[in-house]
XYZ file of C-alpha atoms in Angstrom:
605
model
C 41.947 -110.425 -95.231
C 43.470 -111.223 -98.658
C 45.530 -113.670 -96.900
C 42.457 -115.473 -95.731
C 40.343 -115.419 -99.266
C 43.897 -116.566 -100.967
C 44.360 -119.480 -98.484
C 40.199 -120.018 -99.273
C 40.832 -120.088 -103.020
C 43.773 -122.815 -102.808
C 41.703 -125.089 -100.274
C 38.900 -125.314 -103.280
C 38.615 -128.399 -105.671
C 40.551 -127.872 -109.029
C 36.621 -128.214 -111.085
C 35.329 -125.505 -108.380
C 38.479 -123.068 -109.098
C 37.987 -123.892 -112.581
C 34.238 -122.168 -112.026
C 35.395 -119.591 -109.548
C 37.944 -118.052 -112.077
C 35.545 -117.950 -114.711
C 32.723 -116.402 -112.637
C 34.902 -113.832 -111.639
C 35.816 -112.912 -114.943
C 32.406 -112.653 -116.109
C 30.360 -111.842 -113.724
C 31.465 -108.216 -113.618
C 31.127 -107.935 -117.519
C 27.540 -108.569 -116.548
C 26.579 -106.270 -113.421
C 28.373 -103.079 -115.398
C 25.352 -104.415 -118.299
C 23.049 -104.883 -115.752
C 23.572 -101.736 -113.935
C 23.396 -99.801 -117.767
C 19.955 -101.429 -117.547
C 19.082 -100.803 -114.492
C 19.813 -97.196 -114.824
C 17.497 -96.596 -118.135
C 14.798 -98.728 -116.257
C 14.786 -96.500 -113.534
C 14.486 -92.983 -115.540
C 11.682 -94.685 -117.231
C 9.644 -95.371 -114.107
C 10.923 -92.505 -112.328
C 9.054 -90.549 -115.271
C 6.154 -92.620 -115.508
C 5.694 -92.217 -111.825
C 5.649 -88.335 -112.187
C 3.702 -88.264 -115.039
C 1.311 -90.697 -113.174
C 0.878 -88.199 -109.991
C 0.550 -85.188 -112.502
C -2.484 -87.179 -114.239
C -3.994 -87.380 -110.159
C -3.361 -84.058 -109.432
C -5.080 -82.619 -112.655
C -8.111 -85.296 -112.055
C -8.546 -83.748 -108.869
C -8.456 -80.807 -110.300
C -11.068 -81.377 -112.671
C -13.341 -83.190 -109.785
C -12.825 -79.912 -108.119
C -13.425 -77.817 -110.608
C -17.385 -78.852 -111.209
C -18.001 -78.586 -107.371
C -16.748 -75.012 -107.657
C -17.834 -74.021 -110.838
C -21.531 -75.252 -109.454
C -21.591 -73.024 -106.259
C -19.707 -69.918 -107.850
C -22.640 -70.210 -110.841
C -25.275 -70.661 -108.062
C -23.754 -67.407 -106.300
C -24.113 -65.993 -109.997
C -27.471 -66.486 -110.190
C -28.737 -65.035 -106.849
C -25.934 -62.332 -107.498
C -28.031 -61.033 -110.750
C -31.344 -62.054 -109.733
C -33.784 -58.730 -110.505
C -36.032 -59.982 -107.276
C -33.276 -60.436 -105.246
C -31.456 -57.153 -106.089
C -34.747 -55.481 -105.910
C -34.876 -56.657 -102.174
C -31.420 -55.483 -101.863
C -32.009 -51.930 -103.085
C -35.284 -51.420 -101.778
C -35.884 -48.322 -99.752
C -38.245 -49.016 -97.079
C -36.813 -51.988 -95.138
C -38.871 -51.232 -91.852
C -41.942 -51.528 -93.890
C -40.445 -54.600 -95.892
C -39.608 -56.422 -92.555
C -43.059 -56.356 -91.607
C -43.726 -59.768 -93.570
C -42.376 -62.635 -92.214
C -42.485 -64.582 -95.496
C -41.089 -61.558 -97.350
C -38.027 -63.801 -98.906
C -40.787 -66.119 -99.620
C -42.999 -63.814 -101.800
C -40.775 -61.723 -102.949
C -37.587 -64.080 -104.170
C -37.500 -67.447 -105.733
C -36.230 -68.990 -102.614
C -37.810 -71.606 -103.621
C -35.580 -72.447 -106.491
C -32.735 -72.114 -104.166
C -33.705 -74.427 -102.018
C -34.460 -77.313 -104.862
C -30.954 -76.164 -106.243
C -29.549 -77.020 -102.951
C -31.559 -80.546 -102.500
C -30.463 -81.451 -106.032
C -26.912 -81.172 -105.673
C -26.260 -82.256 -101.914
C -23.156 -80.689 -101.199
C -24.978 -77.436 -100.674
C -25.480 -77.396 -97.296
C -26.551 -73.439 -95.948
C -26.968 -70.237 -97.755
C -27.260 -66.685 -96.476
C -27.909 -63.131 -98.040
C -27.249 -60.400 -95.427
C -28.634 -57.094 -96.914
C -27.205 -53.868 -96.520
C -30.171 -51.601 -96.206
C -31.384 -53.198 -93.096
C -34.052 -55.672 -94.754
C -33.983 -58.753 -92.375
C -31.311 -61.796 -94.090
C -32.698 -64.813 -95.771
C -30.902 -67.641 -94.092
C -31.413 -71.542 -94.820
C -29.657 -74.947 -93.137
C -30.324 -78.324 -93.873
C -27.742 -79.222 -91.759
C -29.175 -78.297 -88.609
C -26.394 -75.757 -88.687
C -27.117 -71.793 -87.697
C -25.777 -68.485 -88.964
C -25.303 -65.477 -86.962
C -28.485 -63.058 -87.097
C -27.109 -59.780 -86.190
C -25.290 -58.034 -89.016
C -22.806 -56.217 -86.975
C -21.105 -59.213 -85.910
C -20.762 -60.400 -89.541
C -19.263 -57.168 -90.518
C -16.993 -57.877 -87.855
C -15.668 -60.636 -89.494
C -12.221 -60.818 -91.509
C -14.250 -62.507 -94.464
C -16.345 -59.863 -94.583
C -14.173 -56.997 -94.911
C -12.446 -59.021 -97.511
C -15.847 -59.598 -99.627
C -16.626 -55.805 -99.257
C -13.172 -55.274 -100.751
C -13.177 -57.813 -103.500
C -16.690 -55.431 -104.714
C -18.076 -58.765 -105.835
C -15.087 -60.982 -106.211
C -16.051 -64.948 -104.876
C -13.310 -66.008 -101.883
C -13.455 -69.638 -100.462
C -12.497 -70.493 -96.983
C -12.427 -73.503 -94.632
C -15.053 -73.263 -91.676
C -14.669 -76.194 -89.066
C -16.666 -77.541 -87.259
C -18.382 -75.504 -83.951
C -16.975 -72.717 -85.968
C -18.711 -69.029 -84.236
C -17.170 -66.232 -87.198
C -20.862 -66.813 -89.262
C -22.078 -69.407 -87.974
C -23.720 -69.225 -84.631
C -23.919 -73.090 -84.732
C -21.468 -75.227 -87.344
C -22.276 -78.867 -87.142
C -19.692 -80.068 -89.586
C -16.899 -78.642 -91.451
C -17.269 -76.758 -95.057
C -15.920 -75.136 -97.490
C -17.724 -71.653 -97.704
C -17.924 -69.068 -100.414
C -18.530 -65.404 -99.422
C -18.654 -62.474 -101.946
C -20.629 -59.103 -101.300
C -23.473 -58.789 -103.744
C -22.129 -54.714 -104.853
C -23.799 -52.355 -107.216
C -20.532 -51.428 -110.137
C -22.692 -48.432 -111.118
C -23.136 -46.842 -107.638
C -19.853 -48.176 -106.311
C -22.094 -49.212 -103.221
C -22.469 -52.901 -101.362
C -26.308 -53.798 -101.599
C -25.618 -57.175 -99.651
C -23.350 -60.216 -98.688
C -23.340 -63.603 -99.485
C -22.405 -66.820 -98.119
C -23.047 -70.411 -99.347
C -21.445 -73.558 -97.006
C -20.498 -76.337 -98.812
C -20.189 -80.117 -96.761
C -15.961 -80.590 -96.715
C -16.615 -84.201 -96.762
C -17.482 -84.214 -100.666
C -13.708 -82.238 -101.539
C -11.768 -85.081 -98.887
C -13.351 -88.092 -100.833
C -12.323 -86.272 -103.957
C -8.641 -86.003 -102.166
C -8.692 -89.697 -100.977
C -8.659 -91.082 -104.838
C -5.531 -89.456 -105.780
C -3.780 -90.968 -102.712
C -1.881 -94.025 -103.756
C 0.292 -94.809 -100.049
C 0.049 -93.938 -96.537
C 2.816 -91.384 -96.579
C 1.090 -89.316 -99.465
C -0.989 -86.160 -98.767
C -3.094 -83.428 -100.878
C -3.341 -80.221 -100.186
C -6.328 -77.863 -101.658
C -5.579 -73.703 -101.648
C -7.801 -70.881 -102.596
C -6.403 -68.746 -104.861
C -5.509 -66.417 -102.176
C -3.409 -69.409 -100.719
C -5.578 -70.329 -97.788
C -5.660 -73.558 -96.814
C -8.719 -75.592 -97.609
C -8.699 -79.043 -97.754
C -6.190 -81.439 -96.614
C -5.793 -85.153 -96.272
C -2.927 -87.966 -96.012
C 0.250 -86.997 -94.401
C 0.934 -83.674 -94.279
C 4.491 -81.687 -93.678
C 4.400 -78.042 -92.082
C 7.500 -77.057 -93.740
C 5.587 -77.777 -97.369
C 2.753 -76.204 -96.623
C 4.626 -72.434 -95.720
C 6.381 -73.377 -98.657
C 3.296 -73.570 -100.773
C 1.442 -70.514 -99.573
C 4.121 -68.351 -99.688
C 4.159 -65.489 -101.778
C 6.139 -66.560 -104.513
C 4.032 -69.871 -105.005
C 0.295 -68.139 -104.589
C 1.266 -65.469 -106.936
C 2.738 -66.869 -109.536
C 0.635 -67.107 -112.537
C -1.027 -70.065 -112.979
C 0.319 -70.684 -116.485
C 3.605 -70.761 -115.244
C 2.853 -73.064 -112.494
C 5.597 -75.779 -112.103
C 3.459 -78.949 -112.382
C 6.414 -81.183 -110.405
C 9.617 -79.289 -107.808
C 11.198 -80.793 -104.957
C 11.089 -79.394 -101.494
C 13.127 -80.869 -98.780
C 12.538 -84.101 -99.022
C 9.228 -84.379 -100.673
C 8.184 -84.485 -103.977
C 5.436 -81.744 -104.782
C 2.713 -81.618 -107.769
C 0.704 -78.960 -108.273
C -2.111 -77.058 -110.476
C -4.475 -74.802 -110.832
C -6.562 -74.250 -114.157
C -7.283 -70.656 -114.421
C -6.882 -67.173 -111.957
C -9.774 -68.231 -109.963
C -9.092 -71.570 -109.518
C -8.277 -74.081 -106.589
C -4.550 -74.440 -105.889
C -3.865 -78.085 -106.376
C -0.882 -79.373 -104.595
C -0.140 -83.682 -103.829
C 2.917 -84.637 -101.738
C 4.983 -87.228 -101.904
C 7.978 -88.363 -99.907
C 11.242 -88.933 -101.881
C 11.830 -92.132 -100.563
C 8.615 -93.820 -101.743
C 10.408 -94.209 -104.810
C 12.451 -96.875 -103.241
C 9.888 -99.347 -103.247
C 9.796 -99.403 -106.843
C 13.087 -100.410 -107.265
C 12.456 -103.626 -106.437
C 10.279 -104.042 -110.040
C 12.657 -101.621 -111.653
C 15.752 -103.998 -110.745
C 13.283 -106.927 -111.515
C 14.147 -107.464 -115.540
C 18.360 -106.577 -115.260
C 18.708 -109.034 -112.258
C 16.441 -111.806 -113.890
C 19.065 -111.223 -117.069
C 22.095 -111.400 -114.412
C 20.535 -114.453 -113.169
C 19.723 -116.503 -116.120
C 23.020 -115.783 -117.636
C 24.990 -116.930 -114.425
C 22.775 -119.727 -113.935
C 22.720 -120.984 -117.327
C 26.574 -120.676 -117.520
C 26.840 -122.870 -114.456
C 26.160 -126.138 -116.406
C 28.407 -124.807 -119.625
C 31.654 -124.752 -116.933
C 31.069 -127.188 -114.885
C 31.010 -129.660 -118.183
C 34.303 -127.850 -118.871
C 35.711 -127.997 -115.634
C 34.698 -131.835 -115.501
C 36.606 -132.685 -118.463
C 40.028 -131.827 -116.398
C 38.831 -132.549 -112.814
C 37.041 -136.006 -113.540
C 40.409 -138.186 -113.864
C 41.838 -136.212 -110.058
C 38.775 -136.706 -108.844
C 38.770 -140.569 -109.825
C 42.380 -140.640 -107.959
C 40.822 -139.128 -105.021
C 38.106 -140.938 -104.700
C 40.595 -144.206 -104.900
C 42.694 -142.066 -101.896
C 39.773 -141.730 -99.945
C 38.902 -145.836 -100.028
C 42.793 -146.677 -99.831
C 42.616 -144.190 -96.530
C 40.179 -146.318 -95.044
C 41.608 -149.341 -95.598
C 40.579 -150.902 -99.005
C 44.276 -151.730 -100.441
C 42.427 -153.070 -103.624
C 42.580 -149.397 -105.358
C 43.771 -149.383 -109.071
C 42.681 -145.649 -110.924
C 42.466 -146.751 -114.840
C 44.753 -144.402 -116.608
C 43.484 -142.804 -120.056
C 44.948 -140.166 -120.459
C 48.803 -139.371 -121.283
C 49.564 -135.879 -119.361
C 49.963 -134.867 -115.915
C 46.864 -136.582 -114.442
C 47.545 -139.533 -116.241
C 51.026 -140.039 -114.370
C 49.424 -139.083 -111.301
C 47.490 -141.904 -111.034
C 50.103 -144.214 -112.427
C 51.908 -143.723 -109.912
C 49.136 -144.214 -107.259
C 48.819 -147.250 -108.924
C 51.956 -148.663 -108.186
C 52.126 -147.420 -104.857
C 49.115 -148.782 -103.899
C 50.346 -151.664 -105.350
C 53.795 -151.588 -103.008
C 51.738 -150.605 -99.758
C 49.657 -153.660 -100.192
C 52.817 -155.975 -100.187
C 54.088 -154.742 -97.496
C 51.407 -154.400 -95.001
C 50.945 -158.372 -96.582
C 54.280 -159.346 -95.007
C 54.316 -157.555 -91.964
C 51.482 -155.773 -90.510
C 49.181 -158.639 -91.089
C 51.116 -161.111 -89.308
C 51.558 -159.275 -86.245
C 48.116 -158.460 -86.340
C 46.871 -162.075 -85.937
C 49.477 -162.467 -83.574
C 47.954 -160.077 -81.385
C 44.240 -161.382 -81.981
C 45.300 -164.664 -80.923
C 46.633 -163.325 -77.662
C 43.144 -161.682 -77.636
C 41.038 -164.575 -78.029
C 43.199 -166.626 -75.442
C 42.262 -163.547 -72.751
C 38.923 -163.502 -74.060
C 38.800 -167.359 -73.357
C 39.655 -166.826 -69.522
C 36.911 -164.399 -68.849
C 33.874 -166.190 -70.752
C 31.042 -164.839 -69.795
C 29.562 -168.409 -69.877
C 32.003 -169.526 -67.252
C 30.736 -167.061 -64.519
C 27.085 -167.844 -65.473
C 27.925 -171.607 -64.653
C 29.789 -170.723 -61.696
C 26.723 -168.566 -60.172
C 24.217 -171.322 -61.334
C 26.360 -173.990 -59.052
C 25.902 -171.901 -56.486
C 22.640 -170.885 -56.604
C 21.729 -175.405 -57.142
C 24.103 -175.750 -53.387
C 22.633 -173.137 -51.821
C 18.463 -174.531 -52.751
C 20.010 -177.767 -51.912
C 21.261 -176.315 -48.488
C 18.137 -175.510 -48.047
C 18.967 -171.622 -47.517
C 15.985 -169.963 -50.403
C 17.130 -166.408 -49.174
C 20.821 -166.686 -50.493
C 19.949 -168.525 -53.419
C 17.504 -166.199 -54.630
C 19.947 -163.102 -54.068
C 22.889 -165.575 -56.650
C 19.860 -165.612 -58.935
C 19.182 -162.353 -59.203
C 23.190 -161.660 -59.724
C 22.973 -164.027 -62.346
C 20.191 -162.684 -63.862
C 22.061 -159.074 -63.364
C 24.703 -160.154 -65.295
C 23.042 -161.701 -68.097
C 21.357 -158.366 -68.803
C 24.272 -156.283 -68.343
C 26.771 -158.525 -70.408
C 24.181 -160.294 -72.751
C 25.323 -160.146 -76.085
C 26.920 -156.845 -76.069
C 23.614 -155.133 -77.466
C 23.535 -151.319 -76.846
C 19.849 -150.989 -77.784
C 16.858 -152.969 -75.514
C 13.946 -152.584 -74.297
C 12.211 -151.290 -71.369
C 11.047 -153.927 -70.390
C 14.743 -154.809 -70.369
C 15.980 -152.013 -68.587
C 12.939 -152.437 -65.989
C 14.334 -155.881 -65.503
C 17.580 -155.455 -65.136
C 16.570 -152.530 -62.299
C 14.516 -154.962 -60.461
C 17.244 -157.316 -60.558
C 19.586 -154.799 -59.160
C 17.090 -153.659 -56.161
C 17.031 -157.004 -55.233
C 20.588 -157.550 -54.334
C 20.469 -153.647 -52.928
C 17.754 -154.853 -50.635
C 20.041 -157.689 -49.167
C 22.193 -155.004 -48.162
C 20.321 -152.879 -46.686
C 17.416 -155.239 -45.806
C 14.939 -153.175 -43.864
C 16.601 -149.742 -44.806
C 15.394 -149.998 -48.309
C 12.537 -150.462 -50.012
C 11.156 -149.608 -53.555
C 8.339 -149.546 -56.103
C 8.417 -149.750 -59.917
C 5.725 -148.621 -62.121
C 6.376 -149.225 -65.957
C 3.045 -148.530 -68.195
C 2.514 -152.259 -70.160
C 2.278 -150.143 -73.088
C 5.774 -148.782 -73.456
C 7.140 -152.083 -72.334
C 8.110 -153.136 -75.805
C 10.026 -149.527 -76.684
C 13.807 -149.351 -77.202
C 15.666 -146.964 -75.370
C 19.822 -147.074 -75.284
C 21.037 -149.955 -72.832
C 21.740 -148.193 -68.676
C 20.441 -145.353 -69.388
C 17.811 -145.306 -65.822
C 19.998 -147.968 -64.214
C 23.102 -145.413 -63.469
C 20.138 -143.225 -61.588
C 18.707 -145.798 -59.520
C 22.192 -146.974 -58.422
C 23.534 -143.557 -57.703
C 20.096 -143.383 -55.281
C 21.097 -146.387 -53.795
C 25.342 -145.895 -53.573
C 25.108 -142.056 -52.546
C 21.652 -141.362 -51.275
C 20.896 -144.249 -49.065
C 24.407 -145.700 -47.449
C 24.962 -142.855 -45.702
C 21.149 -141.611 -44.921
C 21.020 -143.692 -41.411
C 17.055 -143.971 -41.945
C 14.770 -145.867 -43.898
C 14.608 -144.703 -47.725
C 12.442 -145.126 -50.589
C 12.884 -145.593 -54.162
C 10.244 -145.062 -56.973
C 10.652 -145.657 -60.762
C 8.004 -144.672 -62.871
C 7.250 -144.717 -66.513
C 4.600 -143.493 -68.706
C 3.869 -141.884 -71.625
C 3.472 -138.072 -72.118
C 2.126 -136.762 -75.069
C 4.791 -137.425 -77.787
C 7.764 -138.193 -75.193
C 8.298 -141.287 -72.780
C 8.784 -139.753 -69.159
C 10.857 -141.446 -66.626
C 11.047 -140.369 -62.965
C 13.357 -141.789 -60.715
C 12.887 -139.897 -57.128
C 14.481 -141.316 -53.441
C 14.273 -139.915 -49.805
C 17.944 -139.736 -49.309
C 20.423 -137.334 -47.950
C 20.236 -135.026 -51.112
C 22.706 -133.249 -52.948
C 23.524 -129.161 -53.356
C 23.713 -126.876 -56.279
C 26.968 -127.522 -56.496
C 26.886 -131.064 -56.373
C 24.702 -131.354 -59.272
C 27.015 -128.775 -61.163
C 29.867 -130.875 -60.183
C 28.012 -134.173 -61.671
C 27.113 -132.715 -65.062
C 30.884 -131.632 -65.324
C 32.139 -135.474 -64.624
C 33.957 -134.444 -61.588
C 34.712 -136.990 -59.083
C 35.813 -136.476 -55.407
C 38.529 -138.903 -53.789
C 35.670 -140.891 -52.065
C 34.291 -141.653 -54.975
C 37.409 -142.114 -57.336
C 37.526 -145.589 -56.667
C 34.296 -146.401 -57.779
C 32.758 -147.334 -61.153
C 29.224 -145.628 -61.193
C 28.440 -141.532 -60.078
C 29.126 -138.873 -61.869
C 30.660 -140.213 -64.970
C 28.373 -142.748 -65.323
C 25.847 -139.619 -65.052
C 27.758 -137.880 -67.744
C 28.385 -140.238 -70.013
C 24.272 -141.166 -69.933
C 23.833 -137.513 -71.153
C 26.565 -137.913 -73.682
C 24.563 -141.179 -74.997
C 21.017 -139.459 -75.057
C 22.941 -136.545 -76.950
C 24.250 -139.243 -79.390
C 21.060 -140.475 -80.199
C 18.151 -137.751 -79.827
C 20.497 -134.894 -80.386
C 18.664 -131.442 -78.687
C 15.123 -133.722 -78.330
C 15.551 -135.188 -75.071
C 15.393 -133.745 -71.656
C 17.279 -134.591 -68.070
C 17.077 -132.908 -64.997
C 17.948 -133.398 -61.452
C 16.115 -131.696 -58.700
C 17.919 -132.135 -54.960
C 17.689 -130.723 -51.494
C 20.312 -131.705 -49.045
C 18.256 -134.082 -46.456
C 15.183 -134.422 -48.439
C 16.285 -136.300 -51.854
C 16.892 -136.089 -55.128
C 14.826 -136.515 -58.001
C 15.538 -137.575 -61.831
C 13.409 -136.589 -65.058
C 13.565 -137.499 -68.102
C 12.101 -137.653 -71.323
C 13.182 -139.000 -74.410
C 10.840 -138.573 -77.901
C 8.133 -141.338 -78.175
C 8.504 -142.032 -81.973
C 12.250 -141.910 -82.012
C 11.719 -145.334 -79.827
C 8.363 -146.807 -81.993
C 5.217 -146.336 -79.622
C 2.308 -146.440 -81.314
């Protein structure tokens, strides 16, 4: 490995080493400063953050605190009412119970009822007495308390109200609930007590007010800041109340254990970690809601993308405004070698004009002096020897050249094709015509670039003579779209197909075969399809064409598969990956070519 970054290191540029060097010097000066930062940054926040969800928790606790203070005072008030007690204690309930309306007349029920309208969360009420005097029970929720007594006494709340002797307890009651509640149609928070006489030591009656659950969740829902958050809302006792967010199990024994519910609530621990949470609680006074928020450890983590914010933006600036410092430095000693490179470079490719201007006195300076001079001695000798052969062999070149004019075999075939009209014999001298023409479009001025139109000609051309070969065997059709006519597409690039259909598909088919050519354009491509009724090739044919392999048959001749591959290679050249060619064949049913090549690459409109 340090083999590799050393032999990386001496392939660099002298300026670039020059800026490496220094970099590495200073750059780690810089991240220990940065990470110093970094590290203060992140105590900060991690302190703000807990002093943030210690601010939530205690503003829950304070919502909290009015809902419960309001139904604990409203409890009060029936709890010491002289009307209500006086129902509570009286002696003749049988005779009592004979009036319907005897809450009505008898106990400001009235009041209750516009207590419970004005604040809204108050959603049922119920006092139970003791000495057999029928209960006063009221819903606006369409909800339904038990009527029988004995089943209420029953009841684990109950026994726990009789034992408090007139101590307020809060529990959750869900929904469809059937311990007090013969019908629950949503959930609540209830508060039971038993109304109890201190003097006599006796119960006189119990109480229980439902509160709508809703009210304490949207409370809940404020303090929650992420998904992964959750708040959890105890009774004194540590029963569970109120949840909402994302709760874990193992917190929750955790928080109504023993040791948390009966701690005193001045020496609450407003922040500890369990597992793998942070956990924030409170609770104001003795009789207070337990207050407890969650939150994972690792939701710090996506602050640490604004606490690394300021140290990297320091990191940054300073390496990026020290960039420009060394490489003015760096230039200074690397400018002059990088002059005599440059000169290298041009002298490589064959400019033996190169002369580096020397300014300097030191090691650089006699570099390129002696570049200079050998430049200088190259020049002379390539002067007196390589040059001379060199024409010597382009004159050989231009003498060969001579003998194979392409002018001379045009005249030739145009001699030919004048005796053979004057012979009379039309057939034969339009076949030395189309040759001609062949040639002319093949050959003509070397240009690797045409048009379609072109191409389309030189096909036709080529058909032509095919058709004198095969005469009745073959026939064809060409359909070119007039619009795409003027397009430039690399020179034999559909040619190669049609001559393969003609060469391999049709001499050996021993039937009549047909050749289309089409052209058109496709959205933002030209298509080309080139499709023939001959014998077909396999899978493995086609495999064997794209790899340029050529069987002993067809060694000897100058078109198949290489011509195939080396029309790929061109379209690769040119259009890179945005270009398409496929061939589609089944032995004894033909083969057919597609391709497309991008429209504005070739300048459609």
């Amino acid at each position: 490995m340090l083999a590799k970054i050393r032999e990386y290191i001496n392939g660099l540029s002298i300026k670039k080493k020059i800026i490496f060097y220094s970099y590495l010097v200073i750059t780690p000066i810089l991240l220990i400063i940065s990470g110093l930062l970094f590290a203060n940054n992140y105590r900060t926040a991690l302190q703000k953050e807990i002093d943030n969800h210690i601010v939530q928790v205690k503003g829950v606790e304070d919502s909290l605190e009015v809902l419960q203070n309001d139904v604990t005072d409203f409890s009060t008030s029936i709890y010491v009412n002289y009307d209500v007690l006086k129902i509570l204690t009286a002696s003749n309930p049988f005779d009592m119970n004979q009036d319907s309306e005897l809450w009505k007349k008898q106990a400001p029920v009235q009041i209750l009822q516009d207590i419970m309208a004005l604040k809204g969360f108050m959603k049922t009420i119920a006092i139970y007495p003791e000495n057999g005097v029928i209960p006063y029970r009221r819903c606006i929720d369409a909800s339904a308390y038990q009527d029988d007594l004995e089943k209420i006494r029953a009841t684990e709340t109950y026994r726990e109200a009789v034992a408090g002797k007139g101590k307020a307890f809060w529990k959750r009651v869900p929904r469809n609930s059937k311990d007090i509640y013969q019908t629950n149609r949503s959930d609540k928070l209830v508060l039971y007590r038993e109304i109890y006489d201190l003097a006599l030591n006796t119960p006189l009656g119990y109480l229980v007010i439902g509160t709508d659950a809703d009210i304490y969740i949207n409370i809940c829902k404020n303090a929650i800041q992420q998904k992964n958050e959750g708040i959890l809302i105890l009774s004194p006792q540590g029963e569970e109340l109120i949840r909402y967010g994302e709760i874990d199990e193992a917190v929750v024994s955790y928080l109504q254990s023993d040791e948390v519910v009966g701690r005193d609530y001045r020496k609450r621990e407003s922040h500890v970690t369990y597992g793998a949470y942070h956990v924030y609680s409170s609770q104001k006074n003795k009789n207070g809601f337990i207050v407890c928020k969650m939150v994972p450890k690792d939701s710090f983590a996506s602050y640490w993308q604004a606490i690394a914010f300021q140290p990297l933006l320091l990191l940054l600036g300073f390496l990026g405004g020290l960039l420009p410092v060394l490489m003015f430095v760096s230039n200074i000693i690397s400018k002059p070698l990088g002059q005599v490179c440059e000169a290298m470079g041009l002298f490589k490719n064959g400019d033996f004009d190169q002369q580096v201007e020397v300014n300097t006195q030191d090691e650089v300076g006699e570099v390129a002096a002696c570049f200079n001079q050998m430049v200088l001695d190259i020049k002379s000798l390539i002067e007196n020897n390589y040059v001379m052969a060199l024409r010597e062999k382009e004159s050989e070149l231009m003498a060969l050249q001579a003998q194979i004019n392409p002018h001379f075999l045009y005249n030739t075939l145009d001699s030919l094709y004048w005796q053979a009209q004057n012979a009379g014999n039309e057939e034969i001298a339009e076949d030395i015509l189309a040759l001609s023409n062949l040639f002319r479009l093949v050959l003509g001025q070397g240009k690797g670039i045409i048009t379609v139109a072109d191409e389309q000609a030189l096909i036709t051309q080529y058909l032509q003579i095919q058709k004198m070969r095969f005469s009745k065997l073959l026939d064809y059709n060409i359909e070119i779209q007039e619009e795409i006519g003027n397009a430039t597409i690399p020179k034999l690039i559909l040619q190669p197909f049609v001559e393969n259909a003609v060469v391999h598909g049709f001499e050996n088919a021993g039937k009549a075969c047909y050749l289309t050519v089409k052209g058109y354009v496709k959205g933002d491509m030209i298509e080309f399809i080139i499709k023939d009724t001959g014998i077909g090739m396999t899978a493995e044919q086609i495999n064997e064409i794209w790899q340029g392999q050529v069987s002993k048959k067809q060694s000897s001749q100058k078109i198949g598969r290489y011509a195939v591959k080396n029309v790929k290679e061109r379209l690769q050249l040119r259009y890179h990956d945005d270009f398409q060619l496929i061939i589609e064949s089944e032995p004894g049913c033909g083969t057919v070519v597609t391709m497309q090549i991008p429209r504005g690459e070739i300048g459609v409109d």
